[in-house]
mmCIF file of C-alpha atoms and ligand atoms in Angstrom:
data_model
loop_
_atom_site.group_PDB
_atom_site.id
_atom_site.type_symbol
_atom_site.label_atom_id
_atom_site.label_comp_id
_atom_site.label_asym_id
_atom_site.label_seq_id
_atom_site.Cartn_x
_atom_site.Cartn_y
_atom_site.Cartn_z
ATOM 1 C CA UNK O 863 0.000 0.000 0.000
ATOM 2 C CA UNK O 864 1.717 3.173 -1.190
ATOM 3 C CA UNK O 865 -0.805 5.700 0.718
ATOM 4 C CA UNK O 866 -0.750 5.456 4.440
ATOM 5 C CA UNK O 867 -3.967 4.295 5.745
ATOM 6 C CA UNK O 868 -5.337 1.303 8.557
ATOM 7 C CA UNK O 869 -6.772 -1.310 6.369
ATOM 8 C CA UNK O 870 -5.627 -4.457 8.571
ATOM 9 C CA UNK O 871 -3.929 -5.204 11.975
ATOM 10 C CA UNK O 872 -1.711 -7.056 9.811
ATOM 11 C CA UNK O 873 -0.434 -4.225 7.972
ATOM 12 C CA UNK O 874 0.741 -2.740 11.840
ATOM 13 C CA UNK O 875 2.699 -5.635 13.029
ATOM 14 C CA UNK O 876 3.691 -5.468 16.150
ATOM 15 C CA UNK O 877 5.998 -2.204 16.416
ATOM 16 C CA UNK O 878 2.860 -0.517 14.888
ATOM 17 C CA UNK O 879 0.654 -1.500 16.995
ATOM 18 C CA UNK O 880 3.067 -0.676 20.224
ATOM 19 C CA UNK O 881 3.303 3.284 18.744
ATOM 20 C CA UNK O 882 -0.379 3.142 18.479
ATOM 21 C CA UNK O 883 -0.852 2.364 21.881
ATOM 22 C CA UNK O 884 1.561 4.640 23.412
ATOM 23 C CA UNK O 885 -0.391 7.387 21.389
ATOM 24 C CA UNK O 886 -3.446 6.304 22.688
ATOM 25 C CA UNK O 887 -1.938 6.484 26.374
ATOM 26 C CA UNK O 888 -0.998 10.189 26.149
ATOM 27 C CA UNK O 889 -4.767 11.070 24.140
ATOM 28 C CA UNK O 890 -6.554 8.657 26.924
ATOM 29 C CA UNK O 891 -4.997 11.599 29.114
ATOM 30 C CA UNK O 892 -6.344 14.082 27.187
ATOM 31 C CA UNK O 893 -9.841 12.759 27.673
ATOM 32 C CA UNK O 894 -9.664 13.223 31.331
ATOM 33 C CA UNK O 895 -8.738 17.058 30.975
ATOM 34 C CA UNK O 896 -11.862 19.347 31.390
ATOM 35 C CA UNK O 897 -11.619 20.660 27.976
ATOM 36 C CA UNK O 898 -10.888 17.003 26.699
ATOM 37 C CA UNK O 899 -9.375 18.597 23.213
ATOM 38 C CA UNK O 900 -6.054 19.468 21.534
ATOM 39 C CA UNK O 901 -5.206 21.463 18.461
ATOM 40 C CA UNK O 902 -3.496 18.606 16.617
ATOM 41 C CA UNK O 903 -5.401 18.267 14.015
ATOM 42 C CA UNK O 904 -6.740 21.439 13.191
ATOM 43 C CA UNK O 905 -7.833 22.081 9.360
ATOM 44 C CA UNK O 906 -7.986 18.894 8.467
ATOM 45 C CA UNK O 907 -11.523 17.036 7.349
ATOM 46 C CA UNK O 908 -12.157 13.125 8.436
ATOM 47 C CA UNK O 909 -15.276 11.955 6.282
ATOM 48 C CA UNK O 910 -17.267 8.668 8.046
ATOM 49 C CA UNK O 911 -18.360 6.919 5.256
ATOM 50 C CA UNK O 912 -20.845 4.095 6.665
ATOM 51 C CA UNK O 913 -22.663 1.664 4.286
ATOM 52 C CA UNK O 914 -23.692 -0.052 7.253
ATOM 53 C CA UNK O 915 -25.430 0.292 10.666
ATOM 54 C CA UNK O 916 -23.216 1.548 13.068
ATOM 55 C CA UNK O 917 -23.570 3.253 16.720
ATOM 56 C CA UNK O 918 -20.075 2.994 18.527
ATOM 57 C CA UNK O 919 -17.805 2.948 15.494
ATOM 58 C CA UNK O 920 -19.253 6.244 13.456
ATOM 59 C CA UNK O 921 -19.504 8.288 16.267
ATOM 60 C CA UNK O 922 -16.244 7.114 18.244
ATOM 61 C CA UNK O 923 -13.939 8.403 15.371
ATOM 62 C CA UNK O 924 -15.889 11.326 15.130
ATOM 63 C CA UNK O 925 -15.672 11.907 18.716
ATOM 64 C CA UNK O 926 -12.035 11.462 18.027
ATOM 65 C CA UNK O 927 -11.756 13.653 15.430
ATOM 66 C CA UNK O 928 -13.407 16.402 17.628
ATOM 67 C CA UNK O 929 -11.118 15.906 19.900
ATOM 68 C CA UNK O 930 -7.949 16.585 17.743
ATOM 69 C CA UNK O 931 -10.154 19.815 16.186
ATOM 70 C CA UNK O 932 -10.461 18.511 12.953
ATOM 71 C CA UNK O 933 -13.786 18.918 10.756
ATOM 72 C CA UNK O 934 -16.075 15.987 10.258
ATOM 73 C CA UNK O 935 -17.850 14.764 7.436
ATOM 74 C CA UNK O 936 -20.770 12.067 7.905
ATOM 75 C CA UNK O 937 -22.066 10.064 5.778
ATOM 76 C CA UNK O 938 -24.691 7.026 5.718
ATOM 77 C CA UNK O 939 -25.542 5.374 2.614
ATOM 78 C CA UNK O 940 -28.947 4.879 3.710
ATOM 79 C CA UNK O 941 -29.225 8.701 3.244
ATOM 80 C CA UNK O 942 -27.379 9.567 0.428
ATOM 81 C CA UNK O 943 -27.506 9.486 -3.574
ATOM 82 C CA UNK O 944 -26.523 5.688 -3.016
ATOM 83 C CA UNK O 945 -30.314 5.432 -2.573
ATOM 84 C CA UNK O 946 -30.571 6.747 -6.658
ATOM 85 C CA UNK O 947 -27.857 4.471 -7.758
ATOM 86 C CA UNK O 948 -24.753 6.343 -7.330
ATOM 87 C CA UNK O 949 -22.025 3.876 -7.393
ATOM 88 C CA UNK O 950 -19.303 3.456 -4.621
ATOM 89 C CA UNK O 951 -16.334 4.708 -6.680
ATOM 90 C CA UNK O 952 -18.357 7.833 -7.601
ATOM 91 C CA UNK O 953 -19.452 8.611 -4.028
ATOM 92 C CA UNK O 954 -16.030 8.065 -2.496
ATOM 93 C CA UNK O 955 -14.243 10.206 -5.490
ATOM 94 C CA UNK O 956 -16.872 12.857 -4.461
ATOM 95 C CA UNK O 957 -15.622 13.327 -0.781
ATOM 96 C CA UNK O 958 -12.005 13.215 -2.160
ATOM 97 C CA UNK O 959 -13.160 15.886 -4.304
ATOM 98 C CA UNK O 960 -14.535 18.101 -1.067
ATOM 99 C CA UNK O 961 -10.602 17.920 0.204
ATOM 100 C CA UNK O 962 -11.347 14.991 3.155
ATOM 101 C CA UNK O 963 -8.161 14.196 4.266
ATOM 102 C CA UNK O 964 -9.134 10.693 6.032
ATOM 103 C CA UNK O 965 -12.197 8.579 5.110
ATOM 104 C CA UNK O 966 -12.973 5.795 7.291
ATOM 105 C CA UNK O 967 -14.949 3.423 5.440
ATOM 106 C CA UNK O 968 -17.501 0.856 6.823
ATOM 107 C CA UNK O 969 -19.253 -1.351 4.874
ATOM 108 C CA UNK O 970 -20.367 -4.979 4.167
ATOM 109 C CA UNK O 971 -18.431 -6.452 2.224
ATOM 110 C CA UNK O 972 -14.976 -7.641 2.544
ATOM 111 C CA UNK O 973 -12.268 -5.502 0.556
ATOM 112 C CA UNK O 974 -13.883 -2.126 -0.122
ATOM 113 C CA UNK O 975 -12.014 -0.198 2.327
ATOM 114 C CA UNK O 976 -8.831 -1.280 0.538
ATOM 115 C CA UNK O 977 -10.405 -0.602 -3.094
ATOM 116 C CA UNK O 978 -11.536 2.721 -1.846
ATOM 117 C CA UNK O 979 -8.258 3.453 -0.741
ATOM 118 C CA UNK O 980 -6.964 2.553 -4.775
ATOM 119 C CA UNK O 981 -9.369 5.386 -5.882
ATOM 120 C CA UNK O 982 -9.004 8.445 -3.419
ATOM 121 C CA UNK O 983 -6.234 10.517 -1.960
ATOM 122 C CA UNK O 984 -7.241 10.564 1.264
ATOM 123 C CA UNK O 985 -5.710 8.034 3.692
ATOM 124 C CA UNK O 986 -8.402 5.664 4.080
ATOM 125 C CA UNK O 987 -9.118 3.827 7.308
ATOM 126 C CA UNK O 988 -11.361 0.745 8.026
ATOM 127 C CA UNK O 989 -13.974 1.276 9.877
ATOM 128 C CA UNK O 990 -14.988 -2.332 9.288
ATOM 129 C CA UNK O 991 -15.361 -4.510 6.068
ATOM 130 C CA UNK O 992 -18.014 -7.396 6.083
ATOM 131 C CA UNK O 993 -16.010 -10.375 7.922
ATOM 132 C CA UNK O 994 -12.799 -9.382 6.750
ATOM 133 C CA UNK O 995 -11.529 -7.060 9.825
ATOM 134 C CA UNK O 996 -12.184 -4.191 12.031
ATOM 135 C CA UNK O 997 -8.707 -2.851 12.870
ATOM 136 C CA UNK O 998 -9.542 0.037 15.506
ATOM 137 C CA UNK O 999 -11.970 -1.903 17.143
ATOM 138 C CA UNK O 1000 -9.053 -4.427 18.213
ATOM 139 C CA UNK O 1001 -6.715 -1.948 19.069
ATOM 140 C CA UNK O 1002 -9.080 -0.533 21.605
ATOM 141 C CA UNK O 1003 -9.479 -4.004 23.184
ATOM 142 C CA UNK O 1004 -5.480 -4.629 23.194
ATOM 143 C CA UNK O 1005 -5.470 -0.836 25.069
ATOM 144 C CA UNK O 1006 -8.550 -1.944 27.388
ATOM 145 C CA UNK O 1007 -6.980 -5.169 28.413
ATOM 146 C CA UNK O 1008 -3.257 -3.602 29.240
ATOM 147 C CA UNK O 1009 -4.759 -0.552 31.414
ATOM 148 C CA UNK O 1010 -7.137 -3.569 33.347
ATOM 149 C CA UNK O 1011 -3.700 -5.867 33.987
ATOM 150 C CA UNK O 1012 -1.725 -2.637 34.900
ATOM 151 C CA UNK O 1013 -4.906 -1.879 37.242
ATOM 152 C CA UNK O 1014 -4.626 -5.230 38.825
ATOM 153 C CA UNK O 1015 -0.752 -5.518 38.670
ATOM 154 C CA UNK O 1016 -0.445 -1.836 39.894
ATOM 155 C CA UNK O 1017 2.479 -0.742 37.339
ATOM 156 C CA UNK O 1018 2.279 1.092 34.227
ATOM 157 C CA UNK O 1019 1.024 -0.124 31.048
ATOM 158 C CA UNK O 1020 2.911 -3.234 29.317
ATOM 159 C CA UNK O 1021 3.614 -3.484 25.573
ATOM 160 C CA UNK O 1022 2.909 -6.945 25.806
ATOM 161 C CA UNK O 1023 0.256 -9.476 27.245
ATOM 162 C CA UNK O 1024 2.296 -12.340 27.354
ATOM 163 C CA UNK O 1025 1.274 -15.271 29.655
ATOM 164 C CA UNK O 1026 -3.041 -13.286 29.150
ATOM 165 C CA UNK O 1027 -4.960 -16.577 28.210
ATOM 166 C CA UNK O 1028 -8.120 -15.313 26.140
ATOM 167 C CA UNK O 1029 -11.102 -17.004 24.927
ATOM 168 C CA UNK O 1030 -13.237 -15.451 21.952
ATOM 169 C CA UNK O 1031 -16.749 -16.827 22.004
ATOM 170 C CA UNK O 1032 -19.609 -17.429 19.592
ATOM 171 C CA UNK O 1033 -19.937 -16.521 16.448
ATOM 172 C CA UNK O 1034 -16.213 -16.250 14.891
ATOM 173 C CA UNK O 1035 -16.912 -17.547 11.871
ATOM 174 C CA UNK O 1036 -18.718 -13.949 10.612
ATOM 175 C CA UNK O 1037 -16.760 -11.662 13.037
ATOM 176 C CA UNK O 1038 -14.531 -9.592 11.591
ATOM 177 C CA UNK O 1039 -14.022 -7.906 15.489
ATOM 178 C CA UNK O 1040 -12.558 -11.636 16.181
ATOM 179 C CA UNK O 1041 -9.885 -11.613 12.981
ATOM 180 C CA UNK O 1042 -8.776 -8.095 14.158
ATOM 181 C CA UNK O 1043 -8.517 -8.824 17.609
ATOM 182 C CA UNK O 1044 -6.939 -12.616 17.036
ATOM 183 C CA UNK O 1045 -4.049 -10.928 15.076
ATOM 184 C CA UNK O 1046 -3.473 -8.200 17.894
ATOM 185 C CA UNK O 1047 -3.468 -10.031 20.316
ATOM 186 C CA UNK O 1048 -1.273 -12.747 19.039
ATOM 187 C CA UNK O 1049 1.057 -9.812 17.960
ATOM 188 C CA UNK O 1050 0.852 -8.966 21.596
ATOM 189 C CA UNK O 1051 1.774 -12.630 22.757
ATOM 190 C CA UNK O 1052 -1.596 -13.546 24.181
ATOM 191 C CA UNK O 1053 -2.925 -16.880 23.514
ATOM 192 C CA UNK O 1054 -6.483 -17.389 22.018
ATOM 193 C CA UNK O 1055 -9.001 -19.783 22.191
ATOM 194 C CA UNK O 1056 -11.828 -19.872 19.755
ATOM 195 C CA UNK O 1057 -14.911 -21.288 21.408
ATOM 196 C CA UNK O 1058 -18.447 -22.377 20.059
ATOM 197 C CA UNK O 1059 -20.327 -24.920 17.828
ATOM 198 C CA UNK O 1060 -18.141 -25.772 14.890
ATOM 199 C CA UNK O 1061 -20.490 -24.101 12.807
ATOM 200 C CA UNK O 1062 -20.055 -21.005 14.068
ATOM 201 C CA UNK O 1063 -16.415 -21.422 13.917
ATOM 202 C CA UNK O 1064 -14.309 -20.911 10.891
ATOM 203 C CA UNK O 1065 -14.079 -23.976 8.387
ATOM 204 C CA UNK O 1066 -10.201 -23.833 8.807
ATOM 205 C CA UNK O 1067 -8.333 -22.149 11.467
ATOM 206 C CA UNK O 1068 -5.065 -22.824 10.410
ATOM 207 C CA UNK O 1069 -2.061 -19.863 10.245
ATOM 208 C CA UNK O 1070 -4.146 -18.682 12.860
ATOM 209 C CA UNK O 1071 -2.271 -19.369 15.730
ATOM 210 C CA UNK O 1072 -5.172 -20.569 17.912
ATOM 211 C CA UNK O 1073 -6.768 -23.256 19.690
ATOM 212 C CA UNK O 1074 -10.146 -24.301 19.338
ATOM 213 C CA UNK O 1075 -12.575 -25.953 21.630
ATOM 214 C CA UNK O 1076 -16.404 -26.425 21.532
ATOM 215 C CA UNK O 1077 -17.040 -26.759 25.065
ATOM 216 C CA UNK O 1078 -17.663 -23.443 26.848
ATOM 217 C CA UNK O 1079 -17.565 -24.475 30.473
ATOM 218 C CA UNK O 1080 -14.477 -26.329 29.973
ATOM 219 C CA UNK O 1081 -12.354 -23.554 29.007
ATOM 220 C CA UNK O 1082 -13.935 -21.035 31.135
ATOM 221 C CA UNK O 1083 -11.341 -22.671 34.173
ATOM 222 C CA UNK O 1084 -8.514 -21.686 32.078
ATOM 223 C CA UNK O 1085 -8.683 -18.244 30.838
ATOM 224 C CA UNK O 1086 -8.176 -14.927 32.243
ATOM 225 C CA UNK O 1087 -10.360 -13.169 29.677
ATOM 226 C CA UNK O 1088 -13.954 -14.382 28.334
ATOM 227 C CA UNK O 1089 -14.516 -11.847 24.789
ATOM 228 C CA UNK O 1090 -17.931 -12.587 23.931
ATOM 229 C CA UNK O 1091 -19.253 -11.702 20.496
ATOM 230 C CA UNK O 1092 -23.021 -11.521 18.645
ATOM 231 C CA UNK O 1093 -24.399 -13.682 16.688
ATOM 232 C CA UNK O 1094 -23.870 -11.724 13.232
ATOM 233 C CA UNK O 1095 -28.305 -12.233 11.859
ATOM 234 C CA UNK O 1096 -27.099 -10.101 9.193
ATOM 235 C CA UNK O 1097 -24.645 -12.122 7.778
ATOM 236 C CA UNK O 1098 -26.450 -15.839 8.468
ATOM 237 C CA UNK O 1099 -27.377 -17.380 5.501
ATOM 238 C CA UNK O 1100 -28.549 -20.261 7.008
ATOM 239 C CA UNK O 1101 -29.316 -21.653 10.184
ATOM 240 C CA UNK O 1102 -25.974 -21.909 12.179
ATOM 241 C CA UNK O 1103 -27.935 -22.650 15.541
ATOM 242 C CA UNK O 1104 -30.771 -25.042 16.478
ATOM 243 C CA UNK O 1105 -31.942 -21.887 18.347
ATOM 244 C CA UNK O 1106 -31.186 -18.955 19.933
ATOM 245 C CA UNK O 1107 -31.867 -20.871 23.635
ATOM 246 C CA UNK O 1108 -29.941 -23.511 23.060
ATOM 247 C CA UNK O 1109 -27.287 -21.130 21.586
ATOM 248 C CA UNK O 1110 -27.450 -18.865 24.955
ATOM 249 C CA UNK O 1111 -27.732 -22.636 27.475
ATOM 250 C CA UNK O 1112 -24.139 -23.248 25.581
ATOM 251 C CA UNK O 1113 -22.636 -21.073 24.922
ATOM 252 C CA UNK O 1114 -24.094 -17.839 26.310
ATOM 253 C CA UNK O 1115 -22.115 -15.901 29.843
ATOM 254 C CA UNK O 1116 -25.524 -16.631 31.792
ATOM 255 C CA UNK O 1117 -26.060 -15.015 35.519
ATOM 256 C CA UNK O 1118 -25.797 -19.036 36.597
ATOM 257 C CA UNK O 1119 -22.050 -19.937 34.186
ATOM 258 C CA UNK O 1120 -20.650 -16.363 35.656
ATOM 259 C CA UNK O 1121 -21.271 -16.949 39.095
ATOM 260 C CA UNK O 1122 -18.905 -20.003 38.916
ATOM 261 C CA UNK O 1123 -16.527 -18.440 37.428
ATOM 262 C CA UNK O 1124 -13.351 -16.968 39.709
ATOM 263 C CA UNK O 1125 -14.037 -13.175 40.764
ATOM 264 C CA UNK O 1126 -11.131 -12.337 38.786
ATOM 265 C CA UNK O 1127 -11.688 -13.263 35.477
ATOM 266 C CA UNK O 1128 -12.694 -10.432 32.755
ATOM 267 C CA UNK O 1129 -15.464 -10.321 30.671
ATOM 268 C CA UNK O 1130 -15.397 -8.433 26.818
ATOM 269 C CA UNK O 1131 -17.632 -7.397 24.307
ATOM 270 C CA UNK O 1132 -17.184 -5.345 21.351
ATOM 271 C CA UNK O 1133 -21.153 -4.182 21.094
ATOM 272 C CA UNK O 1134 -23.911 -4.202 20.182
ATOM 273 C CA UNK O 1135 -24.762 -6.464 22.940
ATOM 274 C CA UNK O 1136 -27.857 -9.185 22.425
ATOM 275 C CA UNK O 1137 -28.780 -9.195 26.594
ATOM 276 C CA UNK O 1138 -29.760 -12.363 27.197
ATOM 277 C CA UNK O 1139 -28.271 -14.412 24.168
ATOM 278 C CA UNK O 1140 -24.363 -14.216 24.482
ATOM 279 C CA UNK O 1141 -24.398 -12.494 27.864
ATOM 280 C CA UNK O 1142 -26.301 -11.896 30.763
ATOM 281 C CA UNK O 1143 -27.958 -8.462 31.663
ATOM 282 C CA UNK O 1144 -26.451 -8.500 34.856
ATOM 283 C CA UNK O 1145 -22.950 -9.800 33.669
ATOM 284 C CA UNK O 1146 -22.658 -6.693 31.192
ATOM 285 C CA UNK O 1147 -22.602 -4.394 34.165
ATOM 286 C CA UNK O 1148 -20.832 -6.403 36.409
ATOM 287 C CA UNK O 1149 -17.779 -5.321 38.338
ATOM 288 C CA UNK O 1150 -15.476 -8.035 35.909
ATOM 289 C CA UNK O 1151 -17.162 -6.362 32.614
ATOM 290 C CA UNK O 1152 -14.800 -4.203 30.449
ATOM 291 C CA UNK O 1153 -17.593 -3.376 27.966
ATOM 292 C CA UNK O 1154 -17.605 0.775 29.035
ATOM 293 C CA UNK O 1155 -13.227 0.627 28.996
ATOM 294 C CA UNK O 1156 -13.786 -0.991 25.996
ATOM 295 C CA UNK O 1157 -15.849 2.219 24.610
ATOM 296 C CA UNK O 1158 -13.986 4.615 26.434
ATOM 297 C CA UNK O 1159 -10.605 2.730 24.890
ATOM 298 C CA UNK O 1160 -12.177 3.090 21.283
ATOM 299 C CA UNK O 1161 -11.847 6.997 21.560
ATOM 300 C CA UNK O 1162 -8.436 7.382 22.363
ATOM 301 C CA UNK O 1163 -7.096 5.057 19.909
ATOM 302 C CA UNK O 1164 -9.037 6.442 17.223
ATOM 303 C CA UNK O 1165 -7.354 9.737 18.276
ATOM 304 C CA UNK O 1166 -3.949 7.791 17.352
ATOM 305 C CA UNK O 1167 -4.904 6.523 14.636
ATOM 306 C CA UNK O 1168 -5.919 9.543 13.141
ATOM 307 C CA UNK O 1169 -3.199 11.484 14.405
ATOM 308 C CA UNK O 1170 -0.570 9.113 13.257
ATOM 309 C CA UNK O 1171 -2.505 8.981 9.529
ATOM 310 C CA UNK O 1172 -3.076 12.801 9.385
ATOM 311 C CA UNK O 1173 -0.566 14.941 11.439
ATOM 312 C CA UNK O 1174 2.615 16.630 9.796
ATOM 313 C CA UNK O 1175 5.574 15.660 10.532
ATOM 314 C CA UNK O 1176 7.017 18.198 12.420
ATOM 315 C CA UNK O 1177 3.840 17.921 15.104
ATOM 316 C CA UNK O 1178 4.353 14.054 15.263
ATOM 317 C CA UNK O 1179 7.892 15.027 16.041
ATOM 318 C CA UNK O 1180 6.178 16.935 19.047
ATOM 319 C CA UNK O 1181 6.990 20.487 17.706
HETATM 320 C C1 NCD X 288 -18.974 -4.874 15.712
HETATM 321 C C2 NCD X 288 -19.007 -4.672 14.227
HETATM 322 O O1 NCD X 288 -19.821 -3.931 13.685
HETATM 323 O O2 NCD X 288 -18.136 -5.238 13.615
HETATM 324 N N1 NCD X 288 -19.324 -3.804 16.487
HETATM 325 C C3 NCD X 288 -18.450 -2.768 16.661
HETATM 326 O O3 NCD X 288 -18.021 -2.142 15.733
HETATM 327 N N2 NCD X 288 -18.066 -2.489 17.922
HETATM 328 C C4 NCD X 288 -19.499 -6.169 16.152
HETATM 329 C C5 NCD X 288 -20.924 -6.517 15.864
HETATM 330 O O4 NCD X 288 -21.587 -5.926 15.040
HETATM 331 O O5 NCD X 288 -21.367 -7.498 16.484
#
């Protein structure tokens, strides 16, 4: 990719996603200031560009955006020219047109972020492609998960979360949350477990790096995290579950599976949460629950993101 942009946790590696997360540290910081906003990115224009539903993602970058002082741009297909049969390429060469200097581009298919980012000149970032990936949305996990173990350990921050045993639940096979976050994390030298029925799990897991088990109960004893994700209706195309009960008696966090599990194991969820299918009511607001870090989390490394993708060099540099 010639233009810099965030199409994959893959294109980070590592090292990349290390700076990202020490950027996120010092705009986390930020966010606790009264006037939670800096000047970085003043003048500049970030365009959402959302072909799908979306609460948390859409208005977390803008948020972050805000929060740098650059413009915003928003716009939802649903509301747009798309309706009249404008095509993608034409929409997307429009905002370029307008001067946007990021687009971050949701939408549901796999790839178009990273055609998008053939046509425009505006760095490009993905805001989440069908089941392909959902970059920002693991960074903010990896970010969540290091401030909880420095909470608990009482240090600062580690790069890494070596030794953090994590198990991703339900629906993997049509997450695109669970491909970001199984590359970051495994960048970050956590182990993963994949967990549900095997048809909700991905035909082949292999170059993944994982383990895989079917049997919820039996890894819950061995993790430190449980990341639970939602069963993706929009992307079924047949039934992958006898039903959604027998789904939730499984291989949902219910009040009764959480209150045998040790007091201090963590519970995850990306969002939109389905109470009562993957997770408990009660469990979502539990003390163990990182589901509002995770949110809070999404902000700041947005903020990095952005800042990394859009700020001149000599205010990178800190001048
Ligand atoms: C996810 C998504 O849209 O990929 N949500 C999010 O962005 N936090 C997960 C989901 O829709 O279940």
């Amino acid at each position: 990719m010639s233009r810099p942009g965030l199409l994959s946790v893959a294109d980070l590696g590592r090292e990349g996603i290390v700076e990202l997360l020490h950027l996120a540290d010092s705009f986390a910081q930020v966010a606790a200031r009264p006037i939670p906003k800096v000047p970085a990115l003043r003048g500049r224009t970030v365009a959402t560009v959302f072909y799908e539903s979306s609460t948390r993602t859409r208005l977390s970058f803008e948020t972050a955006a805000k929060r740098l002082s650059a413009d915003t741009m928003t716009f939802t297909a649903q509301t747009s020219s798309v309706t009249k049969g404008e095509s993608l390429r034409d929409t997307v060469e429009t905002l370029d047109a307008m001067g946007v200097d990021a687009m971050v581009v949701r939408h549901a298919s796999a790839g178009v972020p990273a055609r998008v980012a053939g046509w425009v000149r505006a760095a490009v970032v993905n805001g989440g492609d069908g089941e392909h990936e959902h970059p920002t949305q693991a960074l903010a996990d990896c970010f969540t998960l290091r401030e909880a173990l420095a909470r608990r350990g009482g240090g600062q921050p580690a790069d890494d979360l070596k030794g953090l045993r994590v198990a991703i639940v339900g629906d993997v096979r049509h997450s695109r949350v669970a491909r970001s976050d199984v590359l970051a994390l495994g960048a970050l030298g956590a182990e993963v477990v994949l967990v549900g029925p095997p048809t909700l799990l991905p035909p082949s897991t292999e170059g993944w790096g994982v383990a895989v088990a079917h049997d919820l109960d039996e890894v819950l004893g061995e993790v430190d995290v449980v990341y639970l994700l939602r069963i993706q209706a929009e992307r079924l195309r047949e039934a992958f579950v006898p039903s959604l009960e027998e789904y939730t008696e499984r291989f949902g966090l219910t009040r009764a599976r959480a209150r045998r599990l040790p007091e201090e194991l963590l519970v995850m969820h990306p969002g939109p949460m389905v109470r009562g299918v993957e997770i408990d009511a009660e469990v979502a607001g539990s003390a163990r629950s990182l589901v509002t870090s995770q949110v809070r989390s999404g902000v700041a490394v947005r903020m990095a993101v952005l800042f990394r993708l859009l700020a001149r060099a000599e205010e990178r540099a800190g001048g």
